[in-house]
CSV table of N, CA, C and O in Angstrom, one decimal:
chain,number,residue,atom,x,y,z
A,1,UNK,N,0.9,-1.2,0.0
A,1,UNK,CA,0.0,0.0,0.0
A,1,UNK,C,0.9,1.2,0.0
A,1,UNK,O,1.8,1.3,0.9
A,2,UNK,N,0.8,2.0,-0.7
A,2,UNK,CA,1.5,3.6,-0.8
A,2,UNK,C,1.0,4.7,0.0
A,2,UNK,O,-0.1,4.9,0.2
A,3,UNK,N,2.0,5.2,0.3
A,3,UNK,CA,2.1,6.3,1.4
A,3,UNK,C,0.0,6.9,1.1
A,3,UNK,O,-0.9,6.9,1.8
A,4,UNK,N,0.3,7.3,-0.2
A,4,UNK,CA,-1.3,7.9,-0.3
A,4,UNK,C,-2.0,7.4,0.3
A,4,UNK,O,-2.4,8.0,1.3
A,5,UNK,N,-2.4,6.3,-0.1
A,5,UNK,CA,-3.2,4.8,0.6
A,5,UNK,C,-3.5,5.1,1.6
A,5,UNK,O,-4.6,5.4,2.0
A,6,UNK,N,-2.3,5.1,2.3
A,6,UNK,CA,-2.5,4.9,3.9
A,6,UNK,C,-3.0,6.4,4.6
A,6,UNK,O,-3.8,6.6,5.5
A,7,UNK,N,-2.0,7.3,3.9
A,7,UNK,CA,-2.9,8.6,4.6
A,7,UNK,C,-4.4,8.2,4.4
A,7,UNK,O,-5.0,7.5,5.3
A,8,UNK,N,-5.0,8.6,3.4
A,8,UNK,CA,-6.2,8.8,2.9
A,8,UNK,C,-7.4,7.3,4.2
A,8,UNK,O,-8.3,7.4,5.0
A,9,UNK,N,-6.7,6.2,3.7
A,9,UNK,CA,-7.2,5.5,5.1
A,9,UNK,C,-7.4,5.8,6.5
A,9,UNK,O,-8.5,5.9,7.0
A,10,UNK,N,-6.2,6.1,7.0
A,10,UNK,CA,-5.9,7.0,8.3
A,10,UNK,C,-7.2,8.0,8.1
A,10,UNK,O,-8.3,7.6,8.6
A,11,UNK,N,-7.1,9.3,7.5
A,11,UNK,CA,-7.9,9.8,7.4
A,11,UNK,C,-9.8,9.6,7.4
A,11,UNK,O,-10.6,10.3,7.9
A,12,UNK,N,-9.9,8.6,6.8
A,12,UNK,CA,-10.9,8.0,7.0
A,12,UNK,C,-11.8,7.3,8.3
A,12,UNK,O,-13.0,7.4,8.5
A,13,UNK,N,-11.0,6.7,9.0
A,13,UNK,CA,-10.9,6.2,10.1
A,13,UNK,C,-11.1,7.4,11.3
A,13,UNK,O,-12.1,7.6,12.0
A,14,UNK,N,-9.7,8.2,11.2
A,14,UNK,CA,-10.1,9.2,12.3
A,14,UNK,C,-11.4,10.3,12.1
A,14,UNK,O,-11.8,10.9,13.0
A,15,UNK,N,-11.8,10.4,10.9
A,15,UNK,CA,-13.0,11.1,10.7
A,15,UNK,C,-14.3,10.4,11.1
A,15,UNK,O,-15.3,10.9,11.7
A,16,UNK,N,-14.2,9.3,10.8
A,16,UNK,CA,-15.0,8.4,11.4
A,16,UNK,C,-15.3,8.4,13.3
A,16,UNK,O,-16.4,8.3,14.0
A,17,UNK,N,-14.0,8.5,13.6
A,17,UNK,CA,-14.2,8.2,14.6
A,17,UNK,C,-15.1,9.9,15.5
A,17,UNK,O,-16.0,9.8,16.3
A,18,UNK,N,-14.5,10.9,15.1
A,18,UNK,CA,-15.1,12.5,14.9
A,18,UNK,C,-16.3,12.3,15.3
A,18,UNK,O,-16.9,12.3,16.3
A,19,UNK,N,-16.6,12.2,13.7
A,19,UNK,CA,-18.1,12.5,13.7
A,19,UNK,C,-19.0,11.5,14.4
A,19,UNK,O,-20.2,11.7,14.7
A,20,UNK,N,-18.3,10.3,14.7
A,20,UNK,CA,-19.7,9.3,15.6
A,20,UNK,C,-19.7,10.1,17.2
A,20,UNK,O,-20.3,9.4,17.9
A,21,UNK,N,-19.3,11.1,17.7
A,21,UNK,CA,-19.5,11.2,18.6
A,21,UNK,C,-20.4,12.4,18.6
A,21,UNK,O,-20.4,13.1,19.5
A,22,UNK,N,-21.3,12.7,17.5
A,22,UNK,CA,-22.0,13.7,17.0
A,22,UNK,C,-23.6,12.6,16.5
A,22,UNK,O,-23.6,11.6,15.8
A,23,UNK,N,-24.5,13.3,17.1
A,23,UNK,CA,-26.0,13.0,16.5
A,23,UNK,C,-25.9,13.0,14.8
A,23,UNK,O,-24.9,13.4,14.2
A,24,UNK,N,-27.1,12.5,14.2
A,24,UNK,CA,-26.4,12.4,12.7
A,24,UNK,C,-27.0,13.5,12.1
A,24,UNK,O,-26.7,13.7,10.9
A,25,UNK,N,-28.3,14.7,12.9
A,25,UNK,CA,-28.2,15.7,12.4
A,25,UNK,C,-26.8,16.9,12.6
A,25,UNK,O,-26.6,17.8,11.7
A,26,UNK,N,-26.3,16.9,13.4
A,26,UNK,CA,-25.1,17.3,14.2
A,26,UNK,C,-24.0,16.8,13.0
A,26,UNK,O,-23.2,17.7,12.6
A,27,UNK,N,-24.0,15.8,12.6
A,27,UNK,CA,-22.7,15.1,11.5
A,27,UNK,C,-23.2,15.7,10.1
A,27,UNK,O,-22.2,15.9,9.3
A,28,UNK,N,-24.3,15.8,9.7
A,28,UNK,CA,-24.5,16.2,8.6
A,28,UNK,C,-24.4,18.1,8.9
A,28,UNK,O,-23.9,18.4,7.8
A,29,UNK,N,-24.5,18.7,9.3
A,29,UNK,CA,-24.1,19.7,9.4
A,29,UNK,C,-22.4,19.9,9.9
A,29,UNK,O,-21.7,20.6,9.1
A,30,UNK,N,-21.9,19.5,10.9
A,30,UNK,CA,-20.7,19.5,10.6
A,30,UNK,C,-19.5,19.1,9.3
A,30,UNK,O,-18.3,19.3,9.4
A,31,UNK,N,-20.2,18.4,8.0
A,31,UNK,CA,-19.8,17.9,7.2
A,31,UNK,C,-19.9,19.2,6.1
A,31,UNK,O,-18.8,19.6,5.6
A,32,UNK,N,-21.1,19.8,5.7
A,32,UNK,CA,-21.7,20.5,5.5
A,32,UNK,C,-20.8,21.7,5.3
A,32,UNK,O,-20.6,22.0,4.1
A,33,UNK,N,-20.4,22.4,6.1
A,33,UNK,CA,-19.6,23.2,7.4
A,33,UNK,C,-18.3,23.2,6.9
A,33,UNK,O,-17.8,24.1,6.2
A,34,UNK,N,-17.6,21.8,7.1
A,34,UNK,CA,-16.7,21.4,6.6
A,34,UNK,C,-16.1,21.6,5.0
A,34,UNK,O,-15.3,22.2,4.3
A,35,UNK,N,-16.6,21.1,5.0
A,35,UNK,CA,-16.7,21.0,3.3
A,35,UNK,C,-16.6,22.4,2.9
A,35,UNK,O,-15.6,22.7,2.4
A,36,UNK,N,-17.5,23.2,3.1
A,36,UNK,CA,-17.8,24.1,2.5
A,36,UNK,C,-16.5,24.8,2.8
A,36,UNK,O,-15.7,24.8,1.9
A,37,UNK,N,-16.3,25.3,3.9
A,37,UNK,CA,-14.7,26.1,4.8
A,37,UNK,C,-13.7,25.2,4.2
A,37,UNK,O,-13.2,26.0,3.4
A,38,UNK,N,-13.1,24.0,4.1
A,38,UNK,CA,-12.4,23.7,2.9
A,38,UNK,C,-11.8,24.2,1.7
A,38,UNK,O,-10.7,24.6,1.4
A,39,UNK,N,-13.7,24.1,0.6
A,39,UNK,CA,-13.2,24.4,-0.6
A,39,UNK,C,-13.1,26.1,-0.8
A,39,UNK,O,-12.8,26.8,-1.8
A,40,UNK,N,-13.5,26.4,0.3
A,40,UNK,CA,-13.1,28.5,0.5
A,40,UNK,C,-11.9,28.4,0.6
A,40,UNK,O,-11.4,29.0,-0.3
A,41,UNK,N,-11.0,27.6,1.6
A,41,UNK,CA,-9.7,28.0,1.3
A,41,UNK,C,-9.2,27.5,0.5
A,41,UNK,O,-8.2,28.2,0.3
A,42,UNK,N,-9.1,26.1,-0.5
A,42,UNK,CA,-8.7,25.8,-1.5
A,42,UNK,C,-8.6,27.4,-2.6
A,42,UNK,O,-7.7,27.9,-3.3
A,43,UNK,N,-9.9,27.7,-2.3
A,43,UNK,CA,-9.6,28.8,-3.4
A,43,UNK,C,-9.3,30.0,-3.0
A,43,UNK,O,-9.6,30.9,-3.8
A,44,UNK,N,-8.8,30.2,-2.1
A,44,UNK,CA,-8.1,31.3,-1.4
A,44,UNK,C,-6.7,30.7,-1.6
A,44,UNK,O,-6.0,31.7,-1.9
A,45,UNK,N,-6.1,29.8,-1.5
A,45,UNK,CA,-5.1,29.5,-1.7
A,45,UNK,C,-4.8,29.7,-3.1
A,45,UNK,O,-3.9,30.5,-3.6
A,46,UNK,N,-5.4,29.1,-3.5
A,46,UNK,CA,-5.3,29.4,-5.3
A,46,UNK,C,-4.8,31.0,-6.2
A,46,UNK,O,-4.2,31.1,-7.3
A,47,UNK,N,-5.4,31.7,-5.6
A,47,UNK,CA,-5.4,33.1,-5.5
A,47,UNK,C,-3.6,33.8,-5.0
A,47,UNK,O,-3.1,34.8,-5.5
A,48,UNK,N,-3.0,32.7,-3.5
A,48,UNK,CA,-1.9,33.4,-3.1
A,48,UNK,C,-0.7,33.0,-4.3
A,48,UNK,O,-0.7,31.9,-4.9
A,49,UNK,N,0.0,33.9,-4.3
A,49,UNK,CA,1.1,34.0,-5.2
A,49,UNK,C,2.3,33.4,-4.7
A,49,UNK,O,3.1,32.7,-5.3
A,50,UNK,N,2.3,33.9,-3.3
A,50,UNK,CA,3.4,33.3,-2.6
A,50,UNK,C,3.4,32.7,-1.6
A,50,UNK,O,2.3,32.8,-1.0
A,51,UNK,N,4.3,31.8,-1.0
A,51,UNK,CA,4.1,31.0,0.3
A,51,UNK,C,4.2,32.4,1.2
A,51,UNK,O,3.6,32.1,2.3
A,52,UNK,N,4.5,33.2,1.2
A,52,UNK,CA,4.1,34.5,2.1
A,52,UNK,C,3.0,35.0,2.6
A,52,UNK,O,2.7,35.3,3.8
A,53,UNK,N,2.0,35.0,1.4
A,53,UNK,CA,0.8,34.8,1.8
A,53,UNK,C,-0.2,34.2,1.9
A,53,UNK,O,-1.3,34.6,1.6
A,54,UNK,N,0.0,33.2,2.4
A,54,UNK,CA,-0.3,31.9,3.2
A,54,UNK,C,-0.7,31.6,4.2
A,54,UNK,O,-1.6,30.7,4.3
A,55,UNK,N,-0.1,32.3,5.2
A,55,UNK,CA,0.6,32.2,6.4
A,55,UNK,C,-0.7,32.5,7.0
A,55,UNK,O,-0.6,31.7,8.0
A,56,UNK,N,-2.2,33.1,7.1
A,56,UNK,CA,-3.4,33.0,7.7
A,56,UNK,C,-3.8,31.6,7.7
A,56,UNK,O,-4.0,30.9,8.6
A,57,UNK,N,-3.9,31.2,6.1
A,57,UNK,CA,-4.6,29.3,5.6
A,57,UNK,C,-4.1,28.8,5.9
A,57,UNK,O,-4.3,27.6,5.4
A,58,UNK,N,-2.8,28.9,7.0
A,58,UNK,CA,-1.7,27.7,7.3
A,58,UNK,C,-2.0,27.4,8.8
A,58,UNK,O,-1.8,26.4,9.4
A,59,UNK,N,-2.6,28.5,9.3
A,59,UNK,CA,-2.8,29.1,10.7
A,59,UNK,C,-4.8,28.5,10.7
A,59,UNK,O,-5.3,28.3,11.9
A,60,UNK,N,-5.6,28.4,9.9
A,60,UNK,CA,-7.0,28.4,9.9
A,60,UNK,C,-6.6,26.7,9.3
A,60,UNK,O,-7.4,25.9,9.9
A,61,UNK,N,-5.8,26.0,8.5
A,61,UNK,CA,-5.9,24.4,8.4
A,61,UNK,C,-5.6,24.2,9.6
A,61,UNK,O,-6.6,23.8,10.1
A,62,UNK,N,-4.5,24.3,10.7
A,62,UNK,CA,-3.9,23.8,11.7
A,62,UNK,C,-5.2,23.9,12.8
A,62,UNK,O,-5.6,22.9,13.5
A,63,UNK,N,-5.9,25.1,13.0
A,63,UNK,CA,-6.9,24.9,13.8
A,63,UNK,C,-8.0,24.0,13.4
A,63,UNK,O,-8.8,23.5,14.2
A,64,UNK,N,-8.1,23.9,11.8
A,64,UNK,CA,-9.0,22.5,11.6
A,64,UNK,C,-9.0,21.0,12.1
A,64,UNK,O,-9.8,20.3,12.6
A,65,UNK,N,-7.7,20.8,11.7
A,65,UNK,CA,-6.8,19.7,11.8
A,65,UNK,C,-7.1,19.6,13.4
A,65,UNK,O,-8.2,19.1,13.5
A,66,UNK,N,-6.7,19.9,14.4
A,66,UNK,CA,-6.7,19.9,15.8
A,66,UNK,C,-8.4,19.7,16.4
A,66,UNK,O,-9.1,18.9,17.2
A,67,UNK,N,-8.6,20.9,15.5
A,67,UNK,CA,-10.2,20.5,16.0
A,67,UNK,C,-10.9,19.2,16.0
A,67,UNK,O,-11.5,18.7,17.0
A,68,UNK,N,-10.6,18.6,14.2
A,68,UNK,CA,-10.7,17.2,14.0
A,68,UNK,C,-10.3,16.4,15.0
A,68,UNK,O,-11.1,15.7,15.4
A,69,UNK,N,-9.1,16.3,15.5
A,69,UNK,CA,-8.0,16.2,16.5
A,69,UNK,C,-7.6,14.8,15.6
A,69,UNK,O,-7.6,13.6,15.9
A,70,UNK,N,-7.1,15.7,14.0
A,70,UNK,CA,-6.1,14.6,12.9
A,70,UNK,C,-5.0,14.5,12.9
A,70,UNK,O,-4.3,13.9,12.1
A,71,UNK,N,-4.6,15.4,14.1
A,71,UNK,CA,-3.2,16.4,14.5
A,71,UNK,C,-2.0,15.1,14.2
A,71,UNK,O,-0.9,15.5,13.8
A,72,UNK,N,-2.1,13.8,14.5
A,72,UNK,CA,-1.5,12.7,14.3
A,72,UNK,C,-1.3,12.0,13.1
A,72,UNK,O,-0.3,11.5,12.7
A,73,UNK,N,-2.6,12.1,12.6
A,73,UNK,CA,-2.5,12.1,11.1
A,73,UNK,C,-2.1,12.3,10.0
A,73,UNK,O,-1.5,11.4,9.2
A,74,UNK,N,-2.4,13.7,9.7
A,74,UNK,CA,-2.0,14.7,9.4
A,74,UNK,C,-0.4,15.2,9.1
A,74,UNK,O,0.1,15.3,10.3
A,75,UNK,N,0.4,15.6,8.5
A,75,UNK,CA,1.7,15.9,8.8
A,75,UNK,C,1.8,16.5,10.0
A,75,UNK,O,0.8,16.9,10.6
A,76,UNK,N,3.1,16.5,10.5
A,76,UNK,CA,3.0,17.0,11.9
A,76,UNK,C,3.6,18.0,11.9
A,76,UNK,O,3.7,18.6,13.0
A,77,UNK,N,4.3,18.7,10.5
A,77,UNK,CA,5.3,20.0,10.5
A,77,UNK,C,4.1,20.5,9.3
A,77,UNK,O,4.1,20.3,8.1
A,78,UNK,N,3.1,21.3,10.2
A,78,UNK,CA,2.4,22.4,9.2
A,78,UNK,C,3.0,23.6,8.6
A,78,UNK,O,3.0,24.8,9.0
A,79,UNK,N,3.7,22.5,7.1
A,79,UNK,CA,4.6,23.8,6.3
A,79,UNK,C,4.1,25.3,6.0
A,79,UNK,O,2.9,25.5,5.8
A,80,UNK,N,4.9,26.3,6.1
A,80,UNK,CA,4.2,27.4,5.0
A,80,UNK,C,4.4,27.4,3.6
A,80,UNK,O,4.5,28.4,3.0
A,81,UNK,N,4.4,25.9,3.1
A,81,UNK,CA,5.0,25.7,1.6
A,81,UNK,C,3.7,25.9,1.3
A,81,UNK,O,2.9,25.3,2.0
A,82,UNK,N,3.1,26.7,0.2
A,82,UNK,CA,2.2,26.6,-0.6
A,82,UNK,C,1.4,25.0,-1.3
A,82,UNK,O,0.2,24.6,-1.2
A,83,UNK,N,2.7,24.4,-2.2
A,83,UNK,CA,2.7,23.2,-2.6
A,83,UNK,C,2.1,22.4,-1.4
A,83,UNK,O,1.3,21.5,-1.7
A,84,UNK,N,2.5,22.5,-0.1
A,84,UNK,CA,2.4,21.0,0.8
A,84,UNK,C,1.0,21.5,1.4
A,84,UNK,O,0.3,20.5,1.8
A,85,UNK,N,0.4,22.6,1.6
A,85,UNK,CA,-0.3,23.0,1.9
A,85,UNK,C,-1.3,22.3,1.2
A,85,UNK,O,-1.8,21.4,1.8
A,86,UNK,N,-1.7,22.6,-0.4
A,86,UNK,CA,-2.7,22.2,-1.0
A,86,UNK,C,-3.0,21.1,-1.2
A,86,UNK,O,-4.1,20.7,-1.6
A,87,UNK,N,-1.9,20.1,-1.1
A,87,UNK,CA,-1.9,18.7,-1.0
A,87,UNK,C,-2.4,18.1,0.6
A,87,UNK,O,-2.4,16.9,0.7
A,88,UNK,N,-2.8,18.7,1.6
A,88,UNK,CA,-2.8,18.3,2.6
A,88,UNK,C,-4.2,18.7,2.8
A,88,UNK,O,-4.9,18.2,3.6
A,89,UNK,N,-4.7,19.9,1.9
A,89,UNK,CA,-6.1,20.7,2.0
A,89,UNK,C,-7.1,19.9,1.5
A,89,UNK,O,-8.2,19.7,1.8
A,90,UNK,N,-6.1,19.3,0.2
A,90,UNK,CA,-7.0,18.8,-0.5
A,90,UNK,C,-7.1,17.1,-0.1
A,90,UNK,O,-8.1,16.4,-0.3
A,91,UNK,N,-6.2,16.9,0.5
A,91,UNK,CA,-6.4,15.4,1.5
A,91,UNK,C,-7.8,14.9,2.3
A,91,UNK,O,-8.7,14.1,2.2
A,92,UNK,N,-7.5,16.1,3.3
A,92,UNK,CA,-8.4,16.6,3.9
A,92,UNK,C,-9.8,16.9,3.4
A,92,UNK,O,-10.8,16.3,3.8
A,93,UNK,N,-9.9,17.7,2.4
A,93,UNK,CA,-12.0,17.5,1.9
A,93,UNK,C,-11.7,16.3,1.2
A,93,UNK,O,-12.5,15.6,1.8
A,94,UNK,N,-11.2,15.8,0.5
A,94,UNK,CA,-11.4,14.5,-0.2
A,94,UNK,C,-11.9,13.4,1.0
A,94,UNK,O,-12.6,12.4,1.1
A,95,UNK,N,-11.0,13.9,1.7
A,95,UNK,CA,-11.4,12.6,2.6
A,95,UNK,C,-13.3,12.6,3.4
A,95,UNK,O,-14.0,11.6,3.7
A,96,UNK,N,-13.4,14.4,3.5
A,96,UNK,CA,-14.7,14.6,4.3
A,96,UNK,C,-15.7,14.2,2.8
A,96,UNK,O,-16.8,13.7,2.8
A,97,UNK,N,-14.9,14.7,1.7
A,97,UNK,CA,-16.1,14.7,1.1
A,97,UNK,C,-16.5,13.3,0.5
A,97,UNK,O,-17.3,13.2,-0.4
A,98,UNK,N,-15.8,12.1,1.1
A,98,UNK,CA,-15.5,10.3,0.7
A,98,UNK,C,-16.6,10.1,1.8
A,98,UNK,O,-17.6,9.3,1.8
A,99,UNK,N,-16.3,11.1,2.8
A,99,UNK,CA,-17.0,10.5,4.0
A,99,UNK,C,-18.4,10.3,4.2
A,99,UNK,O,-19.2,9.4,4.6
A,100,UNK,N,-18.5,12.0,3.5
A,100,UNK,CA,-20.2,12.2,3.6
A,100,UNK,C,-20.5,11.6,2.0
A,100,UNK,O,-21.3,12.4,1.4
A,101,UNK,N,-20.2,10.7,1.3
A,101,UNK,CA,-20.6,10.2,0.0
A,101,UNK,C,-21.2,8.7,0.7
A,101,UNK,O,-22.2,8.1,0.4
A,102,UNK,N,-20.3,8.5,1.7
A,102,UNK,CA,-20.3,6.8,1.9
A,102,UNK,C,-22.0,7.1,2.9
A,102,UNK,O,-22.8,6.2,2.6
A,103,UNK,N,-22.5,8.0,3.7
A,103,UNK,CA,-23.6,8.4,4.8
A,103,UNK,C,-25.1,8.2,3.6
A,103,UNK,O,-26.3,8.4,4.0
């Protein structure tokens, strides 16, 4: 299994485990929520030119991540690289948005 694999698994799992501690109107609105706050900063990212300006969506994933409490999951050095950023943003909704496909 490749490194992807296994994140994207991981991911799965700890999301899982998240949202069961939530009623399932409570999960469908946290998903919802999610998702949505996501693909806002995907495209706010999209928009920064430099890893300089970044440095808020690096600061607003990390409080996601924690919230989720994927903090383990997750890389554990929240780059200000632009590149590692979007790969990790986009980890992240793929995985919420696998989640709420599977519900």
């Amino acid at each position: 299994m490749d490194t992807k694999s296994i994140i994207n698994n991981e991911l799965t799992l700890a999301l899982s485990v998240f949202f069961e501690q939530y009623s399932q109107e409570q999960q469908l609105r946290l998903r919802v929520t999610l998702i949505a706050e996501l693909q806002r900063m995907r495209l706010e990212l999209e928009k920064c030119e430099s890893n300089d300006s970044i440095e808020a969506l690096t600061h607003q994933f990390v409080g996601i991540v924690r919230y989720l409490q994927l903090s383990h999951t997750l890389s554990k050095t929240y780059s200000c690289e632009r590149e590692q950023l979007k790969h990790q943003l986009n980890d992240l909704l793929n995985a919420v948005m696998d989640d709420d496909n599977e519900r």
